[in-house]
mmCIF file of C-alpha atoms in Angstrom:
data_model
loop_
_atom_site.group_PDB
_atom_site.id
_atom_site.type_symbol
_atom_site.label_atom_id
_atom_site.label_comp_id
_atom_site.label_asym_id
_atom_site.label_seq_id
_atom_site.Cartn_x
_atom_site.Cartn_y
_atom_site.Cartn_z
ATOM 1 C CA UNK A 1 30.988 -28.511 -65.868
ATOM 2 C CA UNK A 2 31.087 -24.589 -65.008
ATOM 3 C CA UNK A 3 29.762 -23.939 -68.084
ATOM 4 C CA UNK A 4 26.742 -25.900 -67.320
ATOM 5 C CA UNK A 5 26.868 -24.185 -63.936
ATOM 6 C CA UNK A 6 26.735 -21.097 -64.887
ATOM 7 C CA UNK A 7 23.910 -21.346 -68.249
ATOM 8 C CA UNK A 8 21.427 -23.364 -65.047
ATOM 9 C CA UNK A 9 22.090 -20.441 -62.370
ATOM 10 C CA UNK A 10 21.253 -18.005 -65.789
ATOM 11 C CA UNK A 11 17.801 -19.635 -66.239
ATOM 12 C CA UNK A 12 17.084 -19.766 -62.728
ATOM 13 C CA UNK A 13 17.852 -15.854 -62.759
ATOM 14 C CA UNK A 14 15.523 -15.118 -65.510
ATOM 15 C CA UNK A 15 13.154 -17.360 -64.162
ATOM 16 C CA UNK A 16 12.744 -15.636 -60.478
ATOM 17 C CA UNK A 17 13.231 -12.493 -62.327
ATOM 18 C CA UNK A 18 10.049 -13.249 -64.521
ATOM 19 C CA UNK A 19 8.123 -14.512 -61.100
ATOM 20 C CA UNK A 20 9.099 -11.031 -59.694
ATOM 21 C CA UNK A 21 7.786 -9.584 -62.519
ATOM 22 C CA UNK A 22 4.729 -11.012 -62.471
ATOM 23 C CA UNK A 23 4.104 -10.081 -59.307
ATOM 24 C CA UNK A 24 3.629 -6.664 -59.903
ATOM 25 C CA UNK A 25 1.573 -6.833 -63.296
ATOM 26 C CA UNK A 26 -2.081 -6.305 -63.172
ATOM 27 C CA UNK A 27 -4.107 -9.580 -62.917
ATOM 28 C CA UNK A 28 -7.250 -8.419 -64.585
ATOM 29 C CA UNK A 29 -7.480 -7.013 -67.546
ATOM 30 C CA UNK A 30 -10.604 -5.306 -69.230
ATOM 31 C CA UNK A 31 -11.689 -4.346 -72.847
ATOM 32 C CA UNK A 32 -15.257 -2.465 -74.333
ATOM 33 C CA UNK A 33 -16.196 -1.384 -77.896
ATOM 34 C CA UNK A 34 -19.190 0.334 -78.966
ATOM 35 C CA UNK A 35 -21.000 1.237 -82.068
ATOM 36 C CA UNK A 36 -24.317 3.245 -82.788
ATOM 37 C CA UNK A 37 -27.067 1.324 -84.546
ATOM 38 C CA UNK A 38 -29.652 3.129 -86.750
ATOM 39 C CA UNK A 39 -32.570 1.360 -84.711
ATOM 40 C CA UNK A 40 -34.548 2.193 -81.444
ATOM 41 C CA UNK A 41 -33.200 1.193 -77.883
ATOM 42 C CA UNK A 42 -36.222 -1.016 -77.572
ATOM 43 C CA UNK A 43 -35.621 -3.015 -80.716
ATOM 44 C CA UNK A 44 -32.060 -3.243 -80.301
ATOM 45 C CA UNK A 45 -31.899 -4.310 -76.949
ATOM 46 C CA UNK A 46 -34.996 -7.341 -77.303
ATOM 47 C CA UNK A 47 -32.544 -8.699 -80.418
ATOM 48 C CA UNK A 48 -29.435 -8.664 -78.130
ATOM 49 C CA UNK A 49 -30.949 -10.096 -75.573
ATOM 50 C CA UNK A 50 -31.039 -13.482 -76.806
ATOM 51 C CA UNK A 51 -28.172 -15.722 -76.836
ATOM 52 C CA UNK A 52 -29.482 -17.534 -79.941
ATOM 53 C CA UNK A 53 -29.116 -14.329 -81.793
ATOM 54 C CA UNK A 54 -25.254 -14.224 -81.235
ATOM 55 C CA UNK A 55 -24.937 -16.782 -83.600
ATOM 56 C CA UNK A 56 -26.297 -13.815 -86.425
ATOM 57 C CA UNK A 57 -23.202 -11.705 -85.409
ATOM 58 C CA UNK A 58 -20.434 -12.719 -83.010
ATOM 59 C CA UNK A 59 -17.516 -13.505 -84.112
ATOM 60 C CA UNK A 60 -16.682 -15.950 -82.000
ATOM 61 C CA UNK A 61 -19.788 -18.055 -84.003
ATOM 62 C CA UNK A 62 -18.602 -17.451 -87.542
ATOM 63 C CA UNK A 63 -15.199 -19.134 -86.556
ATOM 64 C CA UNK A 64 -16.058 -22.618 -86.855
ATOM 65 C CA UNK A 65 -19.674 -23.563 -88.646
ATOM 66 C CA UNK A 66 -19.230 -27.174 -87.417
ATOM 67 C CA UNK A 67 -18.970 -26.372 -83.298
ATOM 68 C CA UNK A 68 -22.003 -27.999 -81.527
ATOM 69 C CA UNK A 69 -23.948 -25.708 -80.061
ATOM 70 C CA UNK A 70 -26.242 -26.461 -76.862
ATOM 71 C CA UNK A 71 -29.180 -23.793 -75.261
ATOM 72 C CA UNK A 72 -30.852 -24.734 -71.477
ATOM 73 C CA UNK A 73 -32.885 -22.656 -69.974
ATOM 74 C CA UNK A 74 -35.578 -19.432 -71.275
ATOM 75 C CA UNK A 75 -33.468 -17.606 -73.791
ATOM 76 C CA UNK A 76 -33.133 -13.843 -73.205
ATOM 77 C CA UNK A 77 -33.762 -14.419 -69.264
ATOM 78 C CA UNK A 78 -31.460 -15.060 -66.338
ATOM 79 C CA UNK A 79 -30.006 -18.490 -66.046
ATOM 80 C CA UNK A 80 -30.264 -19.150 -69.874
ATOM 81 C CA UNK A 81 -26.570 -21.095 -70.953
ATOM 82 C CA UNK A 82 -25.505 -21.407 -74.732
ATOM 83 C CA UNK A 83 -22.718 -23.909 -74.465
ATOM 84 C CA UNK A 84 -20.456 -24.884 -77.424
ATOM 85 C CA UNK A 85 -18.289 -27.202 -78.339
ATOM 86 C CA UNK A 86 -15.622 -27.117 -81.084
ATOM 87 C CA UNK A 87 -12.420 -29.099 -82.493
ATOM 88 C CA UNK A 88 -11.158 -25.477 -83.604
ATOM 89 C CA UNK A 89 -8.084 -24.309 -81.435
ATOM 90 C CA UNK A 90 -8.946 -20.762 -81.560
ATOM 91 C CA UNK A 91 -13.291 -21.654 -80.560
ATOM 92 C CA UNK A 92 -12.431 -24.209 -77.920
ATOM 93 C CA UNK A 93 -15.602 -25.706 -75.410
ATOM 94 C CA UNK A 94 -17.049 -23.468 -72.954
ATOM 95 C CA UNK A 95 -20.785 -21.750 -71.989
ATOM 96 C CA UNK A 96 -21.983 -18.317 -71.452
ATOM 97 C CA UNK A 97 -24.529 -17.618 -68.843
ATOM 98 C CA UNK A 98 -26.924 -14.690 -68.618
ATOM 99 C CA UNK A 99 -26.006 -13.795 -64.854
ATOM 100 C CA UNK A 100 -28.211 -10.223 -64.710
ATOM 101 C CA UNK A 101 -30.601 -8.359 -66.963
ATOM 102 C CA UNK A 102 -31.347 -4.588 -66.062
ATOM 103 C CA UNK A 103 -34.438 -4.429 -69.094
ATOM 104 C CA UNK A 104 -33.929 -2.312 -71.814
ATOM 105 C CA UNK A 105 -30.344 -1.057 -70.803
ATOM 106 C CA UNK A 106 -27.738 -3.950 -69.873
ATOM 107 C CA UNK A 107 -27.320 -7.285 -69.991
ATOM 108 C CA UNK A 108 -24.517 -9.406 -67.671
ATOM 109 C CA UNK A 109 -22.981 -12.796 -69.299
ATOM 110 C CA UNK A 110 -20.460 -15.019 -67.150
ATOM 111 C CA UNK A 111 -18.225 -16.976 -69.917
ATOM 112 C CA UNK A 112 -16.838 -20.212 -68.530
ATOM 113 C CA UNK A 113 -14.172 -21.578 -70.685
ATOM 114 C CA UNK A 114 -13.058 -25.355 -70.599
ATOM 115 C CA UNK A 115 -10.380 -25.597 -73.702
ATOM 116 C CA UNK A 116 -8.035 -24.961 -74.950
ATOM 117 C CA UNK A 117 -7.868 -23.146 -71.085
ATOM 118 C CA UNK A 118 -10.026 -22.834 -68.012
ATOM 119 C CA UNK A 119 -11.398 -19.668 -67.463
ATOM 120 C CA UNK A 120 -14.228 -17.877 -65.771
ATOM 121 C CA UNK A 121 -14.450 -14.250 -67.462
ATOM 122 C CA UNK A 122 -17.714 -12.034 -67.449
ATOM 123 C CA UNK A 123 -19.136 -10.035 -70.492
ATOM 124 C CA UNK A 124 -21.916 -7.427 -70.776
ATOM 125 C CA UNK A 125 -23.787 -5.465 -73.415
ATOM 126 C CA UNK A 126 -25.208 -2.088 -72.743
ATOM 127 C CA UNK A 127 -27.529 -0.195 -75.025
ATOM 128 C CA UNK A 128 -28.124 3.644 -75.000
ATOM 129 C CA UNK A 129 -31.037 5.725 -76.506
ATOM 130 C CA UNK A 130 -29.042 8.525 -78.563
ATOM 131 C CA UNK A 131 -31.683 9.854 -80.611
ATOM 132 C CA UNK A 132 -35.348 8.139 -80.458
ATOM 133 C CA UNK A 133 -34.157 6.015 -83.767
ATOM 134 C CA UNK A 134 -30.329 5.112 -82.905
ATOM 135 C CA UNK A 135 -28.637 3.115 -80.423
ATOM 136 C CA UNK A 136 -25.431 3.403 -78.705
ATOM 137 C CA UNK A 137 -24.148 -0.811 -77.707
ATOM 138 C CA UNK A 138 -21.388 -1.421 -75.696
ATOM 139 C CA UNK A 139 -20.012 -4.490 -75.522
ATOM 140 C CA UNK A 140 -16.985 -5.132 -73.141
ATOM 141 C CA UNK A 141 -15.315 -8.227 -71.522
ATOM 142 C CA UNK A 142 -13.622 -8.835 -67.801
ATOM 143 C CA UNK A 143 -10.982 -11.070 -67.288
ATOM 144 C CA UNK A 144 -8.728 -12.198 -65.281
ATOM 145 C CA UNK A 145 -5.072 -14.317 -65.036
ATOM 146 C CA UNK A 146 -3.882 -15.781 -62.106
ATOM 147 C CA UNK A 147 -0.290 -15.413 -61.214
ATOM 148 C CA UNK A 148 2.453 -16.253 -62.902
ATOM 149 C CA UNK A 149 0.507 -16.540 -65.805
ATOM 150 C CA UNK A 150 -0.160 -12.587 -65.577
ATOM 151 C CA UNK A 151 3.055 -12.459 -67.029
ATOM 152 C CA UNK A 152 1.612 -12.995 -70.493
ATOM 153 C CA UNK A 153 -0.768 -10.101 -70.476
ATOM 154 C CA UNK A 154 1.589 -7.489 -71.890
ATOM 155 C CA UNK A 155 2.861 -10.428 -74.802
ATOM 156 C CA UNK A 156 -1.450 -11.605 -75.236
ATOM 157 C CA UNK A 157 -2.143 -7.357 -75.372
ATOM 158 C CA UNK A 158 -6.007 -8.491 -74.952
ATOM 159 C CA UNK A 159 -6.539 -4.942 -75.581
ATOM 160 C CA UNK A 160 -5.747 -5.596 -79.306
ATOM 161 C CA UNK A 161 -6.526 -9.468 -79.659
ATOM 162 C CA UNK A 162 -10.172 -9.145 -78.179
ATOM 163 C CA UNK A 163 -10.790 -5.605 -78.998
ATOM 164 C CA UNK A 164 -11.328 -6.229 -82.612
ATOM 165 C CA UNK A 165 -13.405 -9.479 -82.118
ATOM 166 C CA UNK A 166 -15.637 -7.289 -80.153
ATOM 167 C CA UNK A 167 -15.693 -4.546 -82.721
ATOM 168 C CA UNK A 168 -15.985 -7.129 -85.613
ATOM 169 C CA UNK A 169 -19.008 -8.792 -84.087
ATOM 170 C CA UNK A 170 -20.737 -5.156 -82.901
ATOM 171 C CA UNK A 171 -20.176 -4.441 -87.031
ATOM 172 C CA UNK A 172 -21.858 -7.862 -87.740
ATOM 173 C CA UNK A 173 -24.811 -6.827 -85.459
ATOM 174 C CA UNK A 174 -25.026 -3.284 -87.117
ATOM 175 C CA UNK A 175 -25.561 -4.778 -90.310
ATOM 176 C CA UNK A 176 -27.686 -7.159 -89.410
ATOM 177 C CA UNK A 177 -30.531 -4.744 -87.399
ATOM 178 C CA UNK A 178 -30.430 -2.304 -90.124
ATOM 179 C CA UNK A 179 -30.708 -4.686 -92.863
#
């Protein structure tokens, strides 16, 4: 019986030690790629614009060809919603919401995710004129983790995970404006 004792005070331990923990990891987290695209601002930033267009090079799209896919509202203006919906673990069900468009340089998303967890994140896409024929796009993601589940941030390293979605998907749209 003080065997049992003693392995049920040990979990409790690392338990309150892991709350403690928590406590002082960051809560938000943040990550932003960018690539340079052989086109004008102007051209780049009317094809991002439109959350129809995703579909042509997120990542996030590509992952599972049979997700339902749902569009209210005037694409490529505020208060436009793609929803989707999809059996595929790693896709889930969720919408994104154009929440703010400064014209020609940045566009504000709010992602609300349903499953596989429940999360309201924001996104945004920013282009930059380098030269009068190339582009600078930024695309970056905001989230954030309640406590205790914080404590998974340094294991998830979003950093890495999202980072090359983001990169993979500003590759995708590369190609696909200078086709």
């Amino acid at each position: 019986m003080n065997i049992i004792k003693k392995i049920l005070l040990g979990l409790f331990g690392i338990i309150v030690l892991a709350l403690l923990i928590a406590l002082f990891l960051p809560k938000e987290y943040a990550v932003e790629r960018e690539i340079t695209i052989n086109k004008p601002k102007d051209s780049v930033f009317n094809y991002i614009k439109y959350l129809k267009n995703q579909d042509n090079f997120s990542v996030w799209s590509s992952k599972d060809p049979a997700m339902k896919k749902t569009f209210t509202g005037t694409d490529g203006t505020v208060g436009a919603i793609a929803g989707w919906d999809s059996k595929d673990k790693n896709v889930g069900v969720g919408e994104q919401e154009i929440k703010k468009i400064v014209e020609g340089k940045r566009i504000d998303f709010e992602l609300r995710f349903k499953v596989p967890f429940e999360s309201n994140d924001n996104a945004y896409m920013i282009t930059e004129a380098i030269s009068a024929n190339q582009t600078k796009v930024k695309w970056g993601f905001e989230g954030k983790m309640p406590y205790p589940m914080n404590l998974m941030l340094p294991i998830m390293n979003m950093e890495e995970m999202l980072g090359k979605d983001l990169q993979d998907g500003l590759n995708n749209l590369k190609a696909v404006l200078e086709e």
